[in-house]
Structure formats: structure tokens, C-alpha cells
Short mmCIF file of N, CA, C and O in Angstrom, two decimals:
data_model
loop_
_atom_site.label_atom_id
_atom_site.label_comp_id
_atom_site.label_asym_id
_atom_site.label_seq_id
_atom_site.Cartn_x
_atom_site.Cartn_y
_atom_site.Cartn_z
N MET A 1 -11.98 25.56 -9.57
CA MET A 1 -13.17 25.35 -8.83
C MET A 1 -13.18 23.89 -8.88
O MET A 1 -12.42 22.98 -9.47
N LEU A 2 -13.84 23.31 -7.56
CA LEU A 2 -14.19 22.50 -6.77
C LEU A 2 -15.39 21.57 -7.09
O LEU A 2 -16.40 22.39 -6.87
N SER A 3 -15.75 20.54 -7.24
CA SER A 3 -16.49 19.61 -7.16
C SER A 3 -16.78 18.12 -6.24
O SER A 3 -15.80 17.71 -6.75
N LEU A 4 -17.51 18.16 -5.14
CA LEU A 4 -17.53 16.58 -4.64
C LEU A 4 -18.60 16.23 -4.81
O LEU A 4 -19.92 16.64 -4.78
N ARG A 5 -18.62 15.15 -5.38
CA ARG A 5 -19.77 14.22 -6.04
C ARG A 5 -19.60 12.48 -5.67
O ARG A 5 -18.61 12.09 -5.71
N ARG A 6 -20.89 12.18 -5.74
CA ARG A 6 -20.60 10.51 -5.24
C ARG A 6 -19.98 9.75 -6.65
O ARG A 6 -20.52 10.41 -7.69
N ARG A 7 -19.60 8.79 -6.78
CA ARG A 7 -18.97 7.77 -7.59
C ARG A 7 -20.58 7.17 -8.56
O ARG A 7 -21.54 7.32 -7.67
N GLU A 8 -20.42 6.89 -9.34
CA GLU A 8 -21.54 6.64 -10.19
C GLU A 8 -21.44 4.79 -9.88
O GLU A 8 -20.59 4.78 -9.41
N GLY A 9 -22.55 4.55 -10.46
CA GLY A 9 -22.84 2.97 -9.97
C GLY A 9 -22.61 2.28 -8.95
O GLY A 9 -22.88 2.91 -7.98
N ASN A 10 -22.10 1.06 -8.75
CA ASN A 10 -22.24 0.42 -7.47
C ASN A 10 -21.07 0.86 -6.73
O ASN A 10 -19.94 0.10 -6.46
N ALA A 11 -21.07 1.85 -6.05
CA ALA A 11 -19.65 2.44 -5.49
C ALA A 11 -19.93 2.27 -4.35
O ALA A 11 -20.98 2.43 -3.49
N ASN A 12 -18.63 2.46 -3.26
CA ASN A 12 -18.79 2.42 -1.90
C ASN A 12 -19.21 3.73 -1.53
O ASN A 12 -19.23 4.89 -2.04
N LYS A 13 -20.03 3.78 -0.39
CA LYS A 13 -20.97 4.90 0.05
C LYS A 13 -20.17 6.00 0.77
O LYS A 13 -20.72 7.40 0.65
N THR A 14 -18.94 5.75 1.11
CA THR A 14 -18.25 6.67 1.55
C THR A 14 -17.19 7.37 0.73
O THR A 14 -16.24 8.29 1.03
N HIS A 15 -17.15 6.64 -0.59
CA HIS A 15 -16.06 7.25 -1.60
C HIS A 15 -16.80 8.63 -2.38
O HIS A 15 -18.26 8.43 -2.49
N ARG A 16 -15.93 9.59 -2.63
CA ARG A 16 -16.59 10.77 -3.33
C ARG A 16 -15.33 10.78 -4.50
O ARG A 16 -14.39 10.61 -4.45
N VAL A 17 -16.10 11.76 -5.45
CA VAL A 17 -15.11 12.33 -6.41
C VAL A 17 -14.79 13.32 -6.31
O VAL A 17 -15.75 14.26 -6.36
N LEU A 18 -13.43 14.08 -6.35
CA LEU A 18 -13.25 15.30 -6.33
C LEU A 18 -12.69 15.96 -7.52
O LEU A 18 -11.83 15.27 -8.07
N GLN A 19 -13.70 17.05 -8.30
CA GLN A 19 -13.12 17.35 -9.62
C GLN A 19 -12.54 18.80 -9.46
O GLN A 19 -13.50 19.46 -8.83
N ALA A 20 -11.70 18.94 -10.05
CA ALA A 20 -11.05 20.39 -10.28
C ALA A 20 -10.94 20.90 -11.72
O ALA A 20 -10.60 20.12 -12.69
N LEU A 21 -10.90 21.90 -11.72
CA LEU A 21 -10.96 22.65 -12.87
C LEU A 21 -9.94 23.92 -12.72
O LEU A 21 -10.49 24.96 -11.69
N SER A 22 -8.73 23.66 -13.02
CA SER A 22 -7.75 24.54 -12.32
C SER A 22 -6.95 25.27 -13.86
O SER A 22 -6.72 24.33 -15.06
N ARG A 23 -5.94 26.36 -13.41
CA ARG A 23 -5.32 27.19 -14.98
C ARG A 23 -3.73 26.48 -14.19
O ARG A 23 -3.12 26.17 -15.11
N PHE A 24 -3.67 25.74 -13.43
CA PHE A 24 -2.51 25.09 -12.98
C PHE A 24 -2.49 23.61 -13.57
O PHE A 24 -3.08 22.98 -12.72
N SER A 25 -1.45 23.06 -13.96
CA SER A 25 -1.42 21.78 -14.59
C SER A 25 -0.87 20.60 -13.47
O SER A 25 -1.52 19.47 -13.28
N GLU A 26 -0.84 21.15 -12.46
CA GLU A 26 -0.28 20.31 -11.24
C GLU A 26 -1.95 19.60 -10.55
O GLU A 26 -1.76 18.70 -9.86
N THR A 27 -2.86 20.37 -10.55
CA THR A 27 -4.07 20.03 -10.37
C THR A 27 -4.64 18.75 -10.83
O THR A 27 -4.97 19.06 -11.90
N PRO A 28 -4.95 17.89 -10.27
CA PRO A 28 -5.50 16.62 -10.76
C PRO A 28 -7.02 17.04 -11.39
O PRO A 28 -7.77 17.98 -10.74
N ALA A 29 -7.21 16.60 -12.68
CA ALA A 29 -8.80 16.88 -13.02
C ALA A 29 -9.94 15.76 -11.93
O ALA A 29 -11.10 16.40 -11.62
N GLU A 30 -9.49 14.94 -11.53
CA GLU A 30 -10.23 14.09 -10.67
C GLU A 30 -9.26 13.54 -9.82
O GLU A 30 -8.24 12.86 -9.66
N LEU A 31 -10.01 13.42 -8.49
CA LEU A 31 -9.08 12.62 -7.34
C LEU A 31 -10.38 12.12 -6.21
O LEU A 31 -11.48 12.43 -6.25
N LEU A 32 -9.93 10.78 -6.29
CA LEU A 32 -10.90 9.82 -5.30
C LEU A 32 -10.76 10.08 -3.98
O LEU A 32 -9.69 9.61 -3.49
N VAL A 33 -11.45 10.54 -2.97
CA VAL A 33 -11.36 10.54 -1.98
C VAL A 33 -12.41 9.49 -0.93
O VAL A 33 -13.20 9.40 -1.50
N GLU A 34 -12.29 9.32 0.12
CA GLU A 34 -12.97 8.33 1.06
C GLU A 34 -13.12 9.14 2.55
O GLU A 34 -12.14 9.90 2.97
N LEU A 35 -14.43 9.18 3.00
CA LEU A 35 -14.72 9.64 4.34
C LEU A 35 -14.28 8.67 5.28
O LEU A 35 -14.94 7.47 5.23
N THR A 36 -13.86 9.32 6.16
CA THR A 36 -13.20 8.12 7.37
C THR A 36 -13.44 9.15 8.81
O THR A 36 -14.11 9.99 8.72
N GLU A 37 -13.15 8.35 9.58
CA GLU A 37 -13.62 8.97 11.04
C GLU A 37 -12.44 10.17 11.21
O GLU A 37 -12.51 11.19 11.62
N ALA A 38 -11.63 9.95 10.45
CA ALA A 38 -10.24 11.45 10.75
C ALA A 38 -10.65 11.84 9.83
O ALA A 38 -9.85 13.40 9.42
N GLY A 39 -11.35 12.02 8.54
CA GLY A 39 -11.64 13.25 7.77
C GLY A 39 -11.55 12.35 6.09
O GLY A 39 -11.50 11.29 6.32
N TYR A 40 -11.26 12.99 5.33
CA TYR A 40 -11.07 12.86 3.86
C TYR A 40 -9.78 11.92 3.60
O TYR A 40 -8.74 13.03 4.25
N VAL A 41 -9.58 11.10 3.07
CA VAL A 41 -8.28 10.36 2.77
C VAL A 41 -8.42 10.28 1.17
O VAL A 41 -9.00 9.64 0.79
N ALA A 42 -7.02 10.63 0.33
CA ALA A 42 -7.21 10.38 -1.05
C ALA A 42 -6.32 9.33 -1.21
O ALA A 42 -5.89 8.67 -0.69
N LEU A 43 -7.46 8.86 -2.45
CA LEU A 43 -7.22 7.30 -2.49
C LEU A 43 -6.54 7.23 -4.13
O LEU A 43 -6.24 6.06 -4.66
N GLY A 44 -6.38 8.74 -4.68
CA GLY A 44 -5.99 8.60 -5.87
C GLY A 44 -6.64 8.67 -7.28
O GLY A 44 -7.79 9.00 -6.92
N ASP A 45 -6.37 8.33 -8.22
CA ASP A 45 -7.01 8.27 -9.78
C ASP A 45 -8.67 7.63 -9.78
O ASP A 45 -8.10 6.35 -9.24
N PRO A 46 -9.84 7.84 -9.90
CA PRO A 46 -11.08 7.17 -9.59
C PRO A 46 -10.85 5.96 -10.86
O PRO A 46 -11.16 4.99 -10.51
N HIS A 47 -10.11 5.86 -11.95
CA HIS A 47 -10.17 4.98 -12.74
C HIS A 47 -9.27 3.89 -12.19
O HIS A 47 -9.46 2.34 -12.25
N GLU A 48 -7.98 4.37 -11.83
CA GLU A 48 -7.12 3.39 -11.22
C GLU A 48 -7.55 2.76 -9.71
O GLU A 48 -7.66 1.52 -9.45
N ALA A 49 -8.37 3.25 -8.89
CA ALA A 49 -8.78 2.83 -7.90
C ALA A 49 -10.06 1.93 -8.23
O ALA A 49 -10.05 0.97 -7.54
N ALA A 50 -10.90 1.98 -9.16
CA ALA A 50 -11.59 1.16 -9.36
C ALA A 50 -11.36 0.22 -10.07
O ALA A 50 -11.63 -1.24 -10.03
N LEU A 51 -10.16 -0.11 -10.71
CA LEU A 51 -9.22 -1.27 -11.11
C LEU A 51 -8.84 -2.12 -9.98
O LEU A 51 -9.11 -3.28 -9.80
N LYS A 52 -8.33 -1.41 -8.95
CA LYS A 52 -7.60 -2.12 -7.92
C LYS A 52 -8.86 -2.71 -7.02
O LYS A 52 -8.75 -3.88 -6.49
N GLU A 53 -10.00 -1.93 -6.69
CA GLU A 53 -11.12 -2.66 -6.43
C GLU A 53 -11.54 -3.73 -6.89
O GLU A 53 -12.20 -4.77 -6.52
N ALA A 54 -11.84 -3.63 -8.30
CA ALA A 54 -12.31 -4.79 -8.98
C ALA A 54 -11.10 -6.02 -8.97
O ALA A 54 -11.48 -7.30 -8.77
N LYS A 55 -10.00 -5.82 -8.81
CA LYS A 55 -8.98 -6.77 -9.04
C LYS A 55 -8.85 -7.74 -7.37
O LYS A 55 -9.28 -8.83 -7.21
N ASP A 56 -9.30 -6.63 -6.36
CA ASP A 56 -9.53 -7.26 -4.75
C ASP A 56 -10.61 -8.16 -4.85
O ASP A 56 -11.24 -9.08 -4.39
N SER A 57 -11.89 -7.58 -5.59
CA SER A 57 -13.16 -8.58 -5.82
C SER A 57 -12.95 -9.88 -6.70
O SER A 57 -13.18 -10.51 -6.27
N ILE A 58 -12.31 -9.74 -7.60
CA ILE A 58 -11.94 -11.07 -8.48
C ILE A 58 -10.95 -11.88 -7.38
O ILE A 58 -11.56 -12.98 -7.80
N LEU A 59 -10.02 -11.46 -6.97
CA LEU A 59 -9.59 -12.43 -6.19
C LEU A 59 -9.94 -13.11 -5.03
O LEU A 59 -9.75 -14.04 -4.49
N ALA A 60 -11.02 -11.93 -4.29
CA ALA A 60 -11.84 -12.88 -3.47
C ALA A 60 -12.99 -13.65 -3.81
O ALA A 60 -13.24 -14.73 -2.96
N THR A 61 -13.20 -13.76 -5.23
CA THR A 61 -14.27 -15.00 -5.44
C THR A 61 -13.82 -15.47 -6.67
O THR A 61 -14.51 -16.85 -6.53
N ILE A 62 -12.68 -15.68 -7.08
CA ILE A 62 -12.09 -16.57 -8.10
C ILE A 62 -12.05 -17.95 -7.50
O ILE A 62 -11.23 -18.06 -6.22
N PRO A 63 -12.14 -19.16 -8.39
CA PRO A 63 -12.07 -20.34 -8.09
C PRO A 63 -10.54 -20.74 -7.81
O PRO A 63 -9.74 -20.19 -8.68
N LYS A 64 -10.13 -21.61 -7.07
CA LYS A 64 -8.82 -22.03 -6.37
C LYS A 64 -8.33 -22.91 -7.68
O LYS A 64 -7.03 -23.15 -7.55
N SER A 65 -9.02 -23.62 -8.37
CA SER A 65 -8.68 -25.03 -9.03
C SER A 65 -9.26 -24.65 -10.83
O SER A 65 -9.93 -24.18 -11.05
N GLU A 66 -8.21 -25.17 -11.47
CA GLU A 66 -8.85 -25.16 -13.03
C GLU A 66 -10.50 -26.05 -13.29
O GLU A 66 -10.93 -25.52 -14.30
N THR A 67 -10.61 -27.16 -12.28
CA THR A 67 -11.77 -27.77 -12.68
C THR A 67 -13.00 -26.62 -12.14
O THR A 67 -13.93 -26.81 -12.50
N GLU A 68 -12.94 -25.74 -11.16
CA GLU A 68 -13.86 -24.84 -10.98
C GLU A 68 -13.99 -23.49 -11.78
O GLU A 68 -14.54 -22.54 -11.23
N ALA A 69 -12.89 -23.26 -12.75
CA ALA A 69 -12.72 -21.94 -13.59
C ALA A 69 -14.23 -21.79 -13.88
O ALA A 69 -15.30 -22.18 -14.44
N VAL A 70 -13.88 -20.38 -14.13
CA VAL A 70 -15.65 -19.44 -14.48
C VAL A 70 -14.94 -18.84 -15.67
O VAL A 70 -13.64 -18.07 -15.50
N ASP A 71 -16.09 -18.43 -16.41
CA ASP A 71 -15.84 -17.50 -17.62
C ASP A 71 -16.07 -15.93 -16.92
O ASP A 71 -16.25 -15.98 -16.26
N LEU A 72 -15.93 -15.33 -17.88
CA LEU A 72 -15.98 -13.69 -17.72
C LEU A 72 -17.34 -13.45 -17.31
O LEU A 72 -17.59 -12.62 -16.50
N LYS A 73 -18.35 -13.72 -17.95
CA LYS A 73 -19.83 -13.13 -17.65
C LYS A 73 -19.65 -13.92 -16.04
O LYS A 73 -20.48 -13.04 -15.33
N GLU A 74 -19.62 -14.95 -15.75
CA GLU A 74 -19.77 -15.66 -14.22
C GLU A 74 -19.09 -14.67 -13.34
O GLU A 74 -19.48 -13.91 -12.30
N LEU A 75 -17.88 -14.43 -13.88
CA LEU A 75 -17.23 -13.41 -12.97
C LEU A 75 -17.62 -11.88 -12.84
O LEU A 75 -17.61 -11.58 -11.73
N THR A 76 -18.14 -11.56 -13.86
CA THR A 76 -18.80 -10.16 -13.61
C THR A 76 -19.99 -10.16 -12.69
O THR A 76 -20.23 -9.30 -12.06
N ALA A 77 -20.65 -11.13 -12.87
CA ALA A 77 -21.79 -11.45 -12.07
C ALA A 77 -21.27 -11.57 -10.37
O ALA A 77 -21.91 -10.98 -9.58
N ASN A 78 -20.57 -12.76 -10.17
CA ASN A 78 -20.10 -12.51 -8.88
C ASN A 78 -19.31 -11.41 -8.01
O ASN A 78 -19.48 -11.64 -7.23
N THR A 79 -18.55 -10.68 -9.01
CA THR A 79 -18.20 -9.60 -8.40
C THR A 79 -18.77 -8.05 -8.22
O THR A 79 -18.71 -7.04 -7.52
N LYS A 80 -19.95 -8.16 -8.94
CA LYS A 80 -20.51 -6.96 -9.26
C LYS A 80 -20.23 -5.73 -9.70
O LYS A 80 -20.60 -4.41 -9.16
N VAL A 81 -18.98 -6.03 -10.22
CA VAL A 81 -18.10 -4.95 -11.21
C VAL A 81 -18.59 -5.12 -12.70
O VAL A 81 -18.39 -5.85 -13.24
N PRO A 82 -18.67 -3.63 -13.44
CA PRO A 82 -18.69 -3.71 -14.65
C PRO A 82 -18.14 -4.30 -15.47
O PRO A 82 -16.82 -4.71 -14.94
N ARG A 83 -18.70 -4.74 -16.51
CA ARG A 83 -17.68 -6.09 -17.31
C ARG A 83 -16.31 -5.45 -18.17
O ARG A 83 -15.40 -5.92 -18.10
N SER A 84 -16.51 -4.05 -18.39
CA SER A 84 -15.27 -3.33 -19.25
C SER A 84 -14.07 -3.47 -18.03
O SER A 84 -13.10 -3.65 -17.71
N THR A 85 -14.44 -2.89 -16.78
CA THR A 85 -13.70 -3.06 -15.45
C THR A 85 -12.97 -4.22 -14.99
O THR A 85 -11.84 -4.48 -14.96
N VAL A 86 -13.62 -5.56 -15.34
CA VAL A 86 -13.31 -6.67 -15.10
C VAL A 86 -12.45 -7.40 -16.03
O VAL A 86 -11.54 -8.05 -15.56
N GLN A 87 -12.80 -6.95 -17.14
CA GLN A 87 -11.93 -7.61 -18.27
C GLN A 87 -10.54 -6.83 -18.10
O GLN A 87 -9.60 -7.08 -18.19
N ARG A 88 -10.44 -5.72 -17.80
CA ARG A 88 -9.37 -4.98 -17.76
C ARG A 88 -8.62 -5.66 -16.15
O ARG A 88 -6.96 -5.62 -16.46
N ALA A 89 -8.98 -5.64 -15.57
CA ALA A 89 -8.67 -6.12 -14.29
C ALA A 89 -8.08 -7.99 -14.24
O ALA A 89 -6.79 -7.91 -14.02
N VAL A 90 -8.87 -8.40 -15.37
CA VAL A 90 -8.22 -9.92 -15.67
C VAL A 90 -7.23 -9.76 -16.16
O VAL A 90 -6.60 -10.28 -16.02
N GLU A 91 -7.18 -9.01 -17.45
CA GLU A 91 -5.96 -8.62 -18.14
C GLU A 91 -4.64 -8.40 -17.45
O GLU A 91 -3.53 -9.17 -17.47
N GLU A 92 -4.63 -7.72 -16.51
CA GLU A 92 -3.46 -6.95 -15.44
C GLU A 92 -3.26 -8.33 -14.36
O GLU A 92 -2.22 -8.63 -14.46
N LEU A 93 -4.16 -9.20 -14.09
CA LEU A 93 -4.04 -9.98 -13.23
C LEU A 93 -3.55 -11.01 -14.13
O LEU A 93 -2.65 -12.02 -13.56
N LEU A 94 -3.63 -11.38 -15.08
CA LEU A 94 -2.90 -12.48 -16.13
C LEU A 94 -1.61 -12.00 -16.41
O LEU A 94 -0.35 -13.21 -16.23
N ALA A 95 -1.17 -10.94 -16.87
CA ALA A 95 -0.04 -10.24 -16.76
C ALA A 95 0.81 -10.69 -15.68
O ALA A 95 2.12 -10.80 -15.66
N GLU A 96 0.20 -10.18 -14.66
CA GLU A 96 1.40 -10.59 -13.30
C GLU A 96 1.41 -11.81 -12.95
O GLU A 96 1.66 -12.53 -11.97
N ARG A 97 -0.02 -12.96 -13.70
CA ARG A 97 0.62 -14.54 -13.40
C ARG A 97 -0.16 -14.62 -11.95
O ARG A 97 0.17 -16.16 -11.20
N THR A 98 -1.14 -13.67 -11.71
CA THR A 98 -1.88 -14.09 -10.44
C THR A 98 -3.04 -14.84 -10.55
O THR A 98 -3.22 -15.77 -10.23
N LEU A 99 -3.67 -14.63 -12.20
CA LEU A 99 -4.72 -15.65 -12.41
C LEU A 99 -3.67 -16.60 -13.52
O LEU A 99 -3.27 -16.35 -14.37
N SER A 100 -4.41 -17.67 -14.32
CA SER A 100 -4.58 -18.67 -15.16
C SER A 100 -6.04 -18.30 -15.84
O SER A 100 -6.81 -18.41 -15.40
N ARG A 101 -5.57 -19.07 -17.00
CA ARG A 101 -6.80 -19.03 -18.30
C ARG A 101 -6.68 -20.14 -19.02
O ARG A 101 -5.44 -20.51 -19.66
N THR A 102 -7.94 -20.99 -19.12
CA THR A 102 -8.09 -22.03 -20.22
C THR A 102 -9.03 -21.89 -21.00
O THR A 102 -9.37 -20.71 -20.74
N GLY A 103 -8.90 -22.68 -22.05
CA GLY A 103 -10.12 -22.47 -23.16
C GLY A 103 -8.93 -21.68 -24.27
O GLY A 103 -8.21 -21.41 -24.35
N GLN A 104 -10.05 -21.66 -25.72
CA GLN A 104 -9.50 -21.01 -26.33
C GLN A 104 -10.10 -19.53 -26.94
O GLN A 104 -9.93 -18.84 -27.87
N GLY A 105 -10.85 -19.18 -25.97
CA GLY A 105 -11.56 -17.93 -26.32
C GLY A 105 -12.37 -17.79 -27.48
O GLY A 105 -12.55 -16.80 -27.85
N LYS A 106 -13.18 -18.82 -27.92
CA LYS A 106 -14.06 -19.02 -28.97
C LYS A 106 -15.39 -19.57 -28.33
O LYS A 106 -15.65 -20.59 -27.69
N ARG A 107 -16.66 -19.57 -29.31
CA ARG A 107 -17.54 -20.41 -29.04
C ARG A 107 -17.39 -22.11 -29.08
O ARG A 107 -16.53 -22.63 -29.76
N GLY A 108 -17.87 -22.53 -27.70
CA GLY A 108 -17.46 -23.94 -27.69
C GLY A 108 -16.66 -23.98 -26.40
O GLY A 108 -16.17 -24.81 -26.15
N SER A 109 -15.48 -23.13 -26.36
CA SER A 109 -14.35 -23.19 -25.51
C SER A 109 -13.98 -21.64 -25.21
O SER A 109 -12.89 -21.28 -25.62
N PRO A 110 -15.15 -21.17 -24.28
CA PRO A 110 -14.72 -19.83 -23.91
C PRO A 110 -13.40 -19.77 -22.98
O PRO A 110 -12.81 -21.13 -22.18
N PHE A 111 -12.78 -18.85 -22.89
CA PHE A 111 -11.60 -18.51 -21.27
C PHE A 111 -12.25 -18.80 -20.16
O PHE A 111 -13.27 -18.31 -20.03
N LEU A 112 -11.71 -19.70 -19.51
CA LEU A 112 -12.06 -19.47 -18.04
C LEU A 112 -10.98 -19.60 -17.06
O LEU A 112 -9.55 -19.78 -17.52
N TYR A 113 -11.25 -18.94 -16.07
CA TYR A 113 -10.45 -18.03 -15.10
C TYR A 113 -10.42 -18.95 -13.98
O TYR A 113 -11.22 -19.28 -13.51
N PHE A 114 -9.23 -18.88 -13.49
CA PHE A 114 -8.58 -19.77 -11.87
C PHE A 114 -7.83 -18.88 -11.12
O PHE A 114 -7.08 -18.66 -12.01
N LEU A 115 -7.64 -18.99 -10.05
CA LEU A 115 -6.31 -18.42 -9.33
C LEU A 115 -4.78 -19.43 -9.96
O LEU A 115 -5.03 -20.67 -9.65
N SER A 116 -3.87 -18.58 -10.40
CA SER A 116 -2.37 -19.47 -10.47
C SER A 116 -2.13 -20.38 -9.31
O SER A 116 -2.35 -19.72 -8.11
N GLU A 117 -1.23 -20.82 -9.46
CA GLU A 117 -0.65 -22.18 -8.45
C GLU A 117 0.34 -21.42 -7.75
O GLU A 117 0.51 -21.40 -6.63
N ASN A 118 0.95 -20.37 -8.70
CA ASN A 118 2.25 -19.55 -7.98
C ASN A 118 1.72 -18.06 -7.53
O ASN A 118 2.61 -17.21 -7.69
N HIS A 119 0.83 -17.70 -7.37
CA HIS A 119 0.10 -16.43 -7.18
C HIS A 119 0.66 -15.82 -5.89
O HIS A 119 0.93 -14.71 -5.87
N LEU A 120 1.06 -16.54 -5.00
CA LEU A 120 2.04 -16.21 -3.85
C LEU A 120 3.31 -15.80 -3.99
O LEU A 120 3.96 -15.66 -3.21
N CYS A 121 3.90 -16.47 -4.92
CA CYS A 121 5.33 -16.37 -5.22
C CYS A 121 6.00 -15.78 -6.52
O CYS A 121 5.74 -16.40 -7.54
N PRO A 122 5.70 -14.06 -6.51
CA PRO A 122 6.03 -13.60 -7.72
C PRO A 122 7.13 -13.97 -8.26
O PRO A 122 7.44 -13.48 -9.41
N THR A 123 8.52 -14.47 -7.64
CA THR A 123 9.53 -14.83 -8.07
C THR A 123 9.68 -16.03 -8.91
O THR A 123 10.64 -16.42 -9.77
N SER A 124 8.78 -16.54 -9.05
CA SER A 124 8.23 -18.41 -9.82
C SER A 124 7.79 -17.73 -11.17
O SER A 124 6.70 -17.26 -11.02
N ASP A 125 7.98 -18.38 -11.92
CA ASP A 125 7.35 -18.47 -13.24
C ASP A 125 6.36 -20.10 -13.35
O ASP A 125 6.87 -20.52 -12.87
N LYS A 126 5.44 -19.83 -14.54
CA LYS A 126 4.97 -21.31 -14.91
C LYS A 126 5.50 -22.37 -14.84
O LYS A 126 5.60 -23.31 -14.30
N GLU A 127 7.10 -22.17 -15.24
CA GLU A 127 7.66 -23.44 -15.34
C GLU A 127 8.41 -24.02 -14.31
O GLU A 127 8.64 -24.83 -13.99
N GLY A 128 8.24 -23.16 -13.21
CA GLY A 128 9.03 -23.44 -11.94
C GLY A 128 10.18 -22.90 -11.72
O GLY A 128 10.57 -22.89 -10.50
N GLN A 129 10.61 -22.04 -12.66
CA GLN A 129 11.93 -21.59 -12.37
C GLN A 129 12.02 -20.43 -11.14
O GLN A 129 11.07 -19.74 -11.56
N LYS A 130 13.03 -20.32 -10.91
CA LYS A 130 12.62 -19.41 -9.71
C LYS A 130 13.80 -18.09 -9.84
O LYS A 130 14.86 -18.03 -10.37
N GLU A 131 13.82 -17.18 -9.05
CA GLU A 131 14.70 -16.00 -9.05
C GLU A 131 16.11 -16.77 -8.85
O GLU A 131 16.56 -17.13 -8.26
N MET A 132 17.04 -15.86 -9.68
CA MET A 132 18.53 -16.52 -10.32
C MET A 132 19.43 -15.89 -8.67
O MET A 132 19.00 -14.96 -8.13
N THR A 133 20.15 -17.12 -8.35
CA THR A 133 20.86 -16.40 -7.15
C THR A 133 22.51 -16.68 -7.52
O THR A 133 22.68 -17.19 -8.74
N ASP A 134 23.42 -15.60 -6.72
CA ASP A 134 24.58 -15.79 -7.59
C ASP A 134 25.53 -17.38 -6.74
O ASP A 134 25.25 -17.77 -5.94
N PRO A 135 25.60 -17.64 -8.40
CA PRO A 135 26.19 -18.94 -8.13
C PRO A 135 27.33 -19.44 -7.25
O PRO A 135 27.97 -20.60 -6.68
N GLU A 136 28.08 -18.29 -6.70
CA GLU A 136 29.23 -18.33 -5.73
C GLU A 136 28.79 -18.94 -4.39
O GLU A 136 29.24 -18.64 -3.37
N GLY A 137 27.57 -18.22 -4.33
CA GLY A 137 26.93 -18.50 -2.80
C GLY A 137 26.51 -17.06 -2.24
O GLY A 137 26.28 -16.93 -0.94
N GLY A 138 26.73 -16.21 -2.87
CA GLY A 138 26.64 -14.51 -2.13
C GLY A 138 25.44 -14.17 -1.98
O GLY A 138 25.30 -13.04 -1.92
N GLY A 139 24.25 -14.91 -2.48
CA GLY A 139 22.82 -14.59 -2.41
C GLY A 139 21.92 -14.50 -3.73
O GLY A 139 21.61 -14.03 -4.31
#
């Protein structure tokens, strides 16, 4: 059995969730699809797609410097994404070292988020160490 429905919440108007009930384990329970001029295109798991959209929205609105850093409440308001999804996306972006965080995460010193300096260079870490190369000069 298949069902095609709109996504809940503040979702893209061309996105639909295809839900399936099947006796075959290979059939996904849900699949996010987008209607394009060429027809429907599969976008993947709805939760993973929502997380990717949240990360993209965060990166589009996040301050570039520590002096302009924002807290989670302001980030949620700026992106218009549910708080729980923003929290998951922020945790992933922190793990990827795309975002940086200041503050202690408590009253009077909340966590504040901003774009990391090295967000464009994934082979560098915070201390500036770069990917190791062959000392013999072979690469």
C-alpha cells in the first residue's frame, strides 16, 4: 500500500512523503520526494532530508564571527526550523567543526554559535595542524 502526503510543518511546497506498507523488507517505510519539471525525484529519508535542510539554513544565517555569535533560541527563530531539528543539526555541525561555540551552556553564560574559521578546510583542525604528508616528499 502506498500513500503520498504533504510534509508536516513549514516544509517546501513541492516536497511529499511517500509512505509504504509492504511485506518486503527492502521497501522503505517513508521516502521524501520532490516534484520537479521532470517529475518526482527521490530525496531520501524524510528525517535525514530535514536535517540537511536545517544545516543548510543554519549555514546561511549563522554569524561569521564570535562577537556576533547567537544562542540556540535566536538560531531557531532565524532559520524557522523546529528547535529539536536545529539542536541535532548544530550538534552535527559542531562535530564536523563547521560551527564553533562559546559560553558555558548555563544561566548567565549560554552557548553561543558562530561559523568556524576553518569551515572551508576540513583537513585542518582547530590548532591549525594540517593533513600529514609523506616526509619523503611523495605526497
